[in-house]
PDB file of C-alpha atoms in Angstrom:
ATOM      1  CA  GLY N  13       0.023  -0.015   0.149  1.00  0.00           C
ATOM      2  CA  GLY N  14       0.859   3.452  -0.416  1.00  0.00           C
ATOM      3  CA  ILE N  15       0.961   6.533   1.875  1.00  0.00           C
ATOM      4  CA  ILE N  16       0.604  10.285   1.500  1.00  0.00           C
ATOM      5  CA  THR N  17       3.039  12.331   3.655  1.00  0.00           C
ATOM      6  CA  GLN N  18       2.236  16.071   4.406  1.00  0.00           C
ATOM      7  CA  THR N  19       4.680  18.375   6.148  1.00  0.00           C
ATOM      8  CA  PRO N  20       5.029  20.006   8.365  1.00  0.00           C
ATOM      9  CA  LYS N  21       1.956  18.771  10.683  1.00  0.00           C
ATOM     10  CA  PHE N  22       1.991  22.282  12.205  1.00  0.00           C
ATOM     11  CA  LEU N  23       2.888  25.243  10.757  1.00  0.00           C
ATOM     12  CA  ILE N  24       2.409  28.720  12.516  1.00  0.00           C
ATOM     13  CA  GLY N  25       3.267  32.002  10.633  1.00  0.00           C
ATOM     14  CA  GLN N  26       3.081  35.637  10.793  1.00  0.00           C
ATOM     15  CA  GLU N  27       0.705  37.881   9.106  1.00  0.00           C
ATOM     16  CA  GLY N  28       2.161  38.674   5.480  1.00  0.00           C
ATOM     17  CA  GLN N  29       4.759  35.875   5.572  1.00  0.00           C
ATOM     18  CA  LYS N  30       4.898  33.539   2.705  1.00  0.00           C
ATOM     19  CA  LEU N  31       4.434  29.900   3.749  1.00  0.00           C
ATOM     20  CA  THR N  32       5.162  26.462   1.995  1.00  0.00           C
ATOM     21  CA  LEU N  33       3.402  23.200   2.435  1.00  0.00           C
ATOM     22  CA  LYS N  34       4.422  19.824   1.210  1.00  0.00           C
ATOM     23  CA  CYS N  35       3.064  16.713  -0.075  1.00  0.00           C
ATOM     24  CA  GLN N  36       4.742  13.311  -1.119  1.00  0.00           C
ATOM     25  CA  GLN N  37       3.194  10.316  -2.414  1.00  0.00           C
ATOM     26  CA  ASN N  38       4.202   6.828  -3.501  1.00  0.00           C
ATOM     27  CA  PHE N  39       1.162   5.784  -4.852  1.00  0.00           C
ATOM     28  CA  ASN N  40       2.423   6.584  -8.275  1.00  0.00           C
ATOM     29  CA  HIS N  41      -0.914   8.383  -8.649  1.00  0.00           C
ATOM     30  CA  ASP N  42      -1.341  11.003 -11.791  1.00  0.00           C
ATOM     31  CA  THR N  43      -3.534  13.437  -9.976  1.00  0.00           C
ATOM     32  CA  MET N  44      -2.875  15.532  -6.852  1.00  0.00           C
ATOM     33  CA  TYR N  45      -4.974  18.070  -5.292  1.00  0.00           C
ATOM     34  CA  TRP N  46      -4.750  20.697  -2.534  1.00  0.00           C
ATOM     35  CA  TYR N  47      -8.270  20.984  -0.389  1.00  0.00           C
ATOM     36  CA  ARG N  48      -8.667  23.713   2.471  1.00  0.00           C
ATOM     37  CA  GLN N  49     -10.735  22.660   5.772  1.00  0.00           C
ATOM     38  CA  ASP N  50     -12.081  25.195   8.068  1.00  0.00           C
ATOM     39  CA  SER N  51     -14.374  24.413  10.663  1.00  0.00           C
ATOM     40  CA  GLY N  52     -17.885  23.802   9.985  1.00  0.00           C
ATOM     41  CA  LYS N  53     -17.199  24.525   6.067  1.00  0.00           C
ATOM     42  CA  GLY N  54     -16.548  21.489   3.617  1.00  0.00           C
ATOM     43  CA  LEU N  55     -13.556  20.815   1.907  1.00  0.00           C
ATOM     44  CA  ARG N  56     -12.581  23.446  -0.727  1.00  0.00           C
ATOM     45  CA  LEU N  57     -10.321  22.680  -3.900  1.00  0.00           C
ATOM     46  CA  ILE N  58      -7.334  25.177  -4.053  1.00  0.00           C
ATOM     47  CA  TYR N  59      -5.271  23.278  -6.747  1.00  0.00           C
ATOM     48  CA  TYR N  60      -4.964  20.328  -8.417  1.00  0.00           C
ATOM     49  CA  SER N  61      -2.460  18.611 -10.819  1.00  0.00           C
ATOM     50  CA  ILE N  62      -3.094  15.948 -13.432  1.00  0.00           C
ATOM     51  CA  THR N  63       0.425  15.147 -14.018  1.00  0.00           C
ATOM     52  CA  GLU N  64       4.203  16.441 -13.375  1.00  0.00           C
ATOM     53  CA  ASN N  65       4.034  20.352 -14.176  1.00  0.00           C
ATOM     54  CA  ASP N  66       0.557  20.803 -14.871  1.00  0.00           C
ATOM     55  CA  LEU N  67      -1.526  22.999 -12.276  1.00  0.00           C
ATOM     56  CA  GLN N  68      -5.322  23.884 -12.564  1.00  0.00           C
ATOM     57  CA  LYS N  69      -6.935  26.047 -10.298  1.00  0.00           C
ATOM     58  CA  GLY N  70      -9.732  25.286  -8.104  1.00  0.00           C
ATOM     59  CA  ASP N  71     -12.409  27.600  -6.522  1.00  0.00           C
ATOM     60  CA  LEU N  72     -10.243  28.849  -3.925  1.00  0.00           C
ATOM     61  CA  SER N  73      -6.975  29.644  -5.627  1.00  0.00           C
ATOM     62  CA  GLU N  74      -6.700  33.442  -4.964  1.00  0.00           C
ATOM     63  CA  GLY N  75      -3.959  33.912  -2.398  1.00  0.00           C
ATOM     64  CA  TYR N  76      -2.130  30.412  -3.251  1.00  0.00           C
ATOM     65  CA  ASP N  77       0.359  29.220  -5.847  1.00  0.00           C
ATOM     66  CA  ALA N  78       1.208  25.563  -6.334  1.00  0.00           C
ATOM     67  CA  SER N  79       3.955  23.482  -8.011  1.00  0.00           C
ATOM     68  CA  ARG N  80       4.317  19.859  -9.299  1.00  0.00           C
ATOM     69  CA  GLU N  81       7.637  19.528  -9.365  1.00  0.00           C
ATOM     70  CA  LYS N  82       7.548  15.907 -10.100  1.00  0.00           C
ATOM     71  CA  LYS N  83       4.940  13.180 -10.287  1.00  0.00           C
ATOM     72  CA  SER N  84       5.186  12.525  -6.639  1.00  0.00           C
ATOM     73  CA  SER N  85       5.168  15.778  -4.898  1.00  0.00           C
ATOM     74  CA  PHE N  86       2.841  18.678  -5.098  1.00  0.00           C
ATOM     75  CA  SER N  87       3.557  21.616  -2.884  1.00  0.00           C
ATOM     76  CA  LEU N  88       1.496  24.717  -2.099  1.00  0.00           C
ATOM     77  CA  THR N  89       2.413  28.211  -1.151  1.00  0.00           C
ATOM     78  CA  VAL N  90       0.265  30.563   0.862  1.00  0.00           C
ATOM     79  CA  THR N  91       1.443  33.973  -0.910  1.00  0.00           C
ATOM     80  CA  SER N  92       0.675  36.147   2.084  1.00  0.00           C
ATOM     81  CA  ALA N  93      -0.889  34.714   5.388  1.00  0.00           C
ATOM     82  CA  GLN N  94      -3.796  36.372   7.145  1.00  0.00           C
ATOM     83  CA  LYS N  95      -3.738  37.279  10.241  1.00  0.00           C
ATOM     84  CA  ASN N  96      -6.031  34.812  12.537  1.00  0.00           C
ATOM     85  CA  GLU N  97      -6.368  32.281   9.770  1.00  0.00           C
ATOM     86  CA  MET N  98      -6.661  28.900  10.654  1.00  0.00           C
ATOM     87  CA  ALA N  99      -7.428  26.001   8.702  1.00  0.00           C
ATOM     88  CA  VAL N 100      -6.160  22.476   8.013  1.00  0.00           C
ATOM     89  CA  PHE N 101      -4.761  22.128   4.532  1.00  0.00           C
ATOM     90  CA  LEU N 102      -5.243  18.593   2.970  1.00  0.00           C
ATOM     91  CA  CYS N 103      -3.374  16.875   0.270  1.00  0.00           C
ATOM     92  CA  ALA N 104      -4.841  13.848  -1.938  1.00  0.00           C
ATOM     93  CA  SER N 105      -4.250  11.876  -4.772  1.00  0.00           C
ATOM     94  CA  SER N 106      -5.816   9.513  -7.342  1.00  0.00           C
ATOM     95  CA  PRO N 107      -4.804   7.224  -9.686  1.00  0.00           C
ATOM     96  CA  TRP N 108      -6.308   9.053 -13.100  1.00  0.00           C
ATOM     97  CA  THR N 109      -7.718  12.231 -14.125  1.00  0.00           C
ATOM     98  CA  GLY N 110     -11.483  12.177 -13.897  1.00  0.00           C
ATOM     99  CA  ALA N 111     -11.448   9.673 -11.271  1.00  0.00           C
ATOM    100  CA  SER N 112     -14.328   9.736  -8.340  1.00  0.00           C
ATOM    101  CA  ALA N 113     -14.288  10.611  -4.907  1.00  0.00           C
ATOM    102  CA  GLU N 114     -14.022   6.925  -3.921  1.00  0.00           C
ATOM    103  CA  THR N 115     -10.576   6.913  -5.480  1.00  0.00           C
ATOM    104  CA  LEU N 116      -9.314   9.752  -3.290  1.00  0.00           C
ATOM    105  CA  TYR N 117      -6.698   8.895  -0.748  1.00  0.00           C
ATOM    106  CA  PHE N 118      -5.669  11.774   1.569  1.00  0.00           C
ATOM    107  CA  GLY N 119      -3.037  12.722   3.757  1.00  0.00           C
ATOM    108  CA  SER N 120      -3.032  13.516   7.633  1.00  0.00           C
ATOM    109  CA  GLY N 121      -2.878  17.383   7.126  1.00  0.00           C
ATOM    110  CA  THR N 122      -1.142  20.564   7.752  1.00  0.00           C
ATOM    111  CA  ARG N 123      -2.634  22.801  10.350  1.00  0.00           C
ATOM    112  CA  LEU N 124      -1.932  26.340  10.047  1.00  0.00           C
ATOM    113  CA  THR N 125      -2.216  29.177  12.651  1.00  0.00           C
ATOM    114  CA  VAL N 126      -1.452  32.782  11.568  1.00  0.00           C
ATOM    115  CA  LEU N 127      -0.642  34.944  14.271  1.00  0.00           C
TER     116      LEU N 127
ATOM    117  CA  GLY R   3     -26.108  27.896  -1.247  1.00  0.00           C
ATOM    118  CA  GLN R   4     -24.339  24.799  -0.089  1.00  0.00           C
ATOM    119  CA  GLN R   5     -24.592  21.932  -2.386  1.00  0.00           C
ATOM    120  CA  VAL R   6     -23.997  19.443   0.168  1.00  0.00           C
ATOM    121  CA  GLN R   7     -25.558  19.739   3.491  1.00  0.00           C
ATOM    122  CA  GLN R   8     -25.012  17.409   6.602  1.00  0.00           C
ATOM    123  CA  SER R   9     -27.115  16.971   9.747  1.00  0.00           C
ATOM    124  CA  PRO R  10     -26.682  16.845  12.689  1.00  0.00           C
ATOM    125  CA  ALA R  11     -23.434  19.191  12.611  1.00  0.00           C
ATOM    126  CA  SER R  12     -22.639  17.163  16.083  1.00  0.00           C
ATOM    127  CA  LEU R  13     -24.040  13.602  17.887  1.00  0.00           C
ATOM    128  CA  VAL R  14     -22.993  12.823  21.024  1.00  0.00           C
ATOM    129  CA  LEU R  15     -24.009   9.297  21.890  1.00  0.00           C
ATOM    130  CA  GLN R  16     -23.193   6.505  24.278  1.00  0.00           C
ATOM    131  CA  GLU R  17     -21.188   3.396  23.119  1.00  0.00           C
ATOM    132  CA  GLY R  18     -23.654   0.861  22.019  1.00  0.00           C
ATOM    133  CA  GLU R  19     -26.144   3.254  20.626  1.00  0.00           C
ATOM    134  CA  ASN R  20     -26.968   3.543  17.037  1.00  0.00           C
ATOM    135  CA  ALA R  21     -25.732   6.787  14.896  1.00  0.00           C
ATOM    136  CA  GLU R  22     -27.844   8.218  12.203  1.00  0.00           C
ATOM    137  CA  LEU R  23     -26.470  10.579   9.805  1.00  0.00           C
ATOM    138  CA  GLN R  24     -27.802  12.708   7.099  1.00  0.00           C
ATOM    139  CA  CYS R  25     -26.400  14.397   3.682  1.00  0.00           C
ATOM    140  CA  ASN R  26     -28.802  16.211   1.337  1.00  0.00           C
ATOM    141  CA  PHE R  27     -27.368  17.388  -1.976  1.00  0.00           C
ATOM    142  CA  SER R  28     -28.716  19.878  -3.881  1.00  0.00           C
ATOM    143  CA  SER R  29     -27.307  18.630  -7.461  1.00  0.00           C
ATOM    144  CA  THR R  30     -27.507  15.593  -9.785  1.00  0.00           C
ATOM    145  CA  ALA R  31     -24.698  13.232  -8.457  1.00  0.00           C
ATOM    146  CA  THR R  32     -22.919  10.611 -10.264  1.00  0.00           C
ATOM    147  CA  GLN R  33     -21.024   9.347  -7.045  1.00  0.00           C
ATOM    148  CA  LEU R  34     -21.629   9.834  -3.322  1.00  0.00           C
ATOM    149  CA  GLN R  35     -18.957   9.066  -0.730  1.00  0.00           C
ATOM    150  CA  TRP R  36     -19.033   8.903   2.788  1.00  0.00           C
ATOM    151  CA  PHE R  37     -15.567   9.472   4.208  1.00  0.00           C
ATOM    152  CA  TYR R  38     -14.551   9.045   7.734  1.00  0.00           C
ATOM    153  CA  GLN R  39     -11.502  11.708   9.624  1.00  0.00           C
ATOM    154  CA  SER R  40     -10.306  11.036  12.966  1.00  0.00           C
ATOM    155  CA  PRO R  41      -9.457  13.454  15.439  1.00  0.00           C
ATOM    156  CA  GLY R  42      -6.730  15.158  13.870  1.00  0.00           C
ATOM    157  CA  GLY R  43      -6.053  12.693  11.297  1.00  0.00           C
ATOM    158  CA  SER R  44      -6.527  11.732   7.128  1.00  0.00           C
ATOM    159  CA  LEU R  45      -9.779  11.248   5.659  1.00  0.00           C
ATOM    160  CA  VAL R  46     -10.602   7.467   4.821  1.00  0.00           C
ATOM    161  CA  SER R  47     -13.281   6.287   2.566  1.00  0.00           C
ATOM    162  CA  LEU R  48     -15.784   3.950   3.840  1.00  0.00           C
ATOM    163  CA  LEU R  49     -18.038   3.428   1.202  1.00  0.00           C
ATOM    164  CA  SER R  50     -19.509   4.909  -2.128  1.00  0.00           C
ATOM    165  CA  ASN R  51     -23.340   4.733  -2.472  1.00  0.00           C
ATOM    166  CA  PRO R  52     -24.571   6.423  -5.290  1.00  0.00           C
ATOM    167  CA  SER R  53     -28.350   4.483  -5.134  1.00  0.00           C
ATOM    168  CA  GLY R  54     -29.802   2.158  -3.172  1.00  0.00           C
ATOM    169  CA  THR R  55     -28.677   0.524  -0.014  1.00  0.00           C
ATOM    170  CA  LYS R  56     -25.192  -0.865   0.747  1.00  0.00           C
ATOM    171  CA  HIS R  57     -23.674  -2.538   4.153  1.00  0.00           C
ATOM    172  CA  THR R  58     -19.967  -2.819   5.103  1.00  0.00           C
ATOM    173  CA  GLY R  59     -19.455  -4.203   8.775  1.00  0.00           C
ATOM    174  CA  ARG R  60     -21.868  -2.133  11.010  1.00  0.00           C
ATOM    175  CA  LEU R  61     -22.337   0.821   8.622  1.00  0.00           C
ATOM    176  CA  THR R  62     -25.443   1.008   6.510  1.00  0.00           C
ATOM    177  CA  SER R  63     -25.781   3.663   3.874  1.00  0.00           C
ATOM    178  CA  THR R  64     -29.111   4.549   1.862  1.00  0.00           C
ATOM    179  CA  THR R  65     -29.196   6.804  -0.942  1.00  0.00           C
ATOM    180  CA  VAL R  66     -32.591   7.937  -2.545  1.00  0.00           C
ATOM    181  CA  THR R  67     -31.067   9.610  -5.633  1.00  0.00           C
ATOM    182  CA  LYS R  68     -34.345  11.289  -6.630  1.00  0.00           C
ATOM    183  CA  GLU R  69     -34.632  12.824  -3.295  1.00  0.00           C
ATOM    184  CA  ARG R  70     -31.041  13.930  -3.402  1.00  0.00           C
ATOM    185  CA  ARG R  71     -30.400  12.345   0.101  1.00  0.00           C
ATOM    186  CA  SER R  72     -28.549   9.645   2.039  1.00  0.00           C
ATOM    187  CA  SER R  73     -27.714   8.615   5.132  1.00  0.00           C
ATOM    188  CA  LEU R  74     -25.338   6.746   7.005  1.00  0.00           C
ATOM    189  CA  HIS R  75     -26.301   4.480   9.808  1.00  0.00           C
ATOM    190  CA  ILE R  76     -23.709   3.095  12.366  1.00  0.00           C
ATOM    191  CA  SER R  77     -24.668   0.287  14.619  1.00  0.00           C
ATOM    192  CA  SER R  78     -23.755  -0.675  18.175  1.00  0.00           C
ATOM    193  CA  SER R  79     -21.467   2.343  18.090  1.00  0.00           C
ATOM    194  CA  GLN R  80     -18.045   2.279  19.435  1.00  0.00           C
ATOM    195  CA  THR R  81     -15.723   4.732  21.439  1.00  0.00           C
ATOM    196  CA  THR R  82     -13.365   4.187  18.188  1.00  0.00           C
ATOM    197  CA  ASP R  83     -16.374   5.598  15.761  1.00  0.00           C
ATOM    198  CA  SER R  84     -15.708   8.894  17.277  1.00  0.00           C
ATOM    199  CA  GLY R  85     -14.830  11.380  14.629  1.00  0.00           C
ATOM    200  CA  THR R  86     -16.274  13.465  11.717  1.00  0.00           C
ATOM    201  CA  TYR R  87     -18.052  11.938   9.020  1.00  0.00           C
ATOM    202  CA  LEU R  88     -17.943  13.896   5.659  1.00  0.00           C
ATOM    203  CA  CYS R  89     -20.686  13.113   2.499  1.00  0.00           C
ATOM    204  CA  ALA R  90     -18.927  14.029  -0.710  1.00  0.00           C
ATOM    205  CA  ILE R  91     -20.775  14.199  -4.175  1.00  0.00           C
ATOM    206  CA  ASP R  92     -18.997  13.562  -7.401  1.00  0.00           C
ATOM    207  CA  LEU R  93     -20.916  16.009 -10.263  1.00  0.00           C
ATOM    208  CA  GLY R  94     -18.620  14.390 -13.015  1.00  0.00           C
ATOM    209  CA  GLY R  95     -14.614  15.128 -13.296  1.00  0.00           C
ATOM    210  CA  ASN R  96     -12.486  15.243 -10.382  1.00  0.00           C
ATOM    211  CA  GLU R  97     -12.576  18.573  -9.691  1.00  0.00           C
ATOM    212  CA  LYS R  98     -16.064  18.718  -9.369  1.00  0.00           C
ATOM    213  CA  ILE R  99     -16.092  16.425  -6.157  1.00  0.00           C
ATOM    214  CA  THR R 100     -18.189  18.571  -3.237  1.00  0.00           C
ATOM    215  CA  PHE R 101     -17.689  18.073   0.086  1.00  0.00           C
ATOM    216  CA  GLY R 102     -20.267  18.782   3.093  1.00  0.00           C
ATOM    217  CA  ALA R 103     -19.112  20.447   6.469  1.00  0.00           C
ATOM    218  CA  GLY R 104     -19.254  17.129   8.076  1.00  0.00           C
ATOM    219  CA  THR R 105     -21.085  15.573  11.402  1.00  0.00           C
ATOM    220  CA  LYS R 106     -18.833  15.336  14.172  1.00  0.00           C
ATOM    221  CA  LEU R 107     -19.637  12.199  16.313  1.00  0.00           C
ATOM    222  CA  THR R 108     -18.813  11.496  19.752  1.00  0.00           C
ATOM    223  CA  ILE R 109     -19.151   8.287  21.468  1.00  0.00           C
ATOM    224  CA  LYS R 110     -18.896   8.128  25.015  1.00  0.00           C
ATOM    225  CA  PRO R 111     -17.701   5.106  27.006  1.00  0.00           C
TER     226      PRO R 111
END
């Protein structure tokens, strides 16, 4: 079986700071995703990538950049952290483009706090 | 408005009781998936049920597609069932997977 590893597990930043979250998967999956989870809200898609060097914007891409350096890794950058921002960022992967929800595999998340 | 609404937002039960979680969705879904998120952990897929009734272990999901609702029944709950249960619908294409806000389930010993 495979695993998705997100680092760091906890991230504390300052207002205005640029922060980078990393995700690695060893499933050899084509598609990777970044979701944001806020308390009381569903997961919202920030970016996804269907292959190395590909990037596709989700509903919540403003304020974020992403990079798919190689098939196994997908990083997310918060370009300017907002004060009092607290959320969990979840990375996921699926075997192929157009795969359904049942083929999504998730990492354990990065918890962001902005002071 | 939200395309996927889950109720209740939170539920506290005693061990051994049954739990009933609801998911209502506003668009036609090609797929419906229930996920479990452990406290502080990642999401894992529980079962996929776009229509009808499906069972796996102590879980039963019933989806009535034309009424755009699905339920997840957990029988004889255990403390290890505690966590957040998320419903997700697939509108077609991976970018169209939409999640509900979840039901936080707490099972007391």
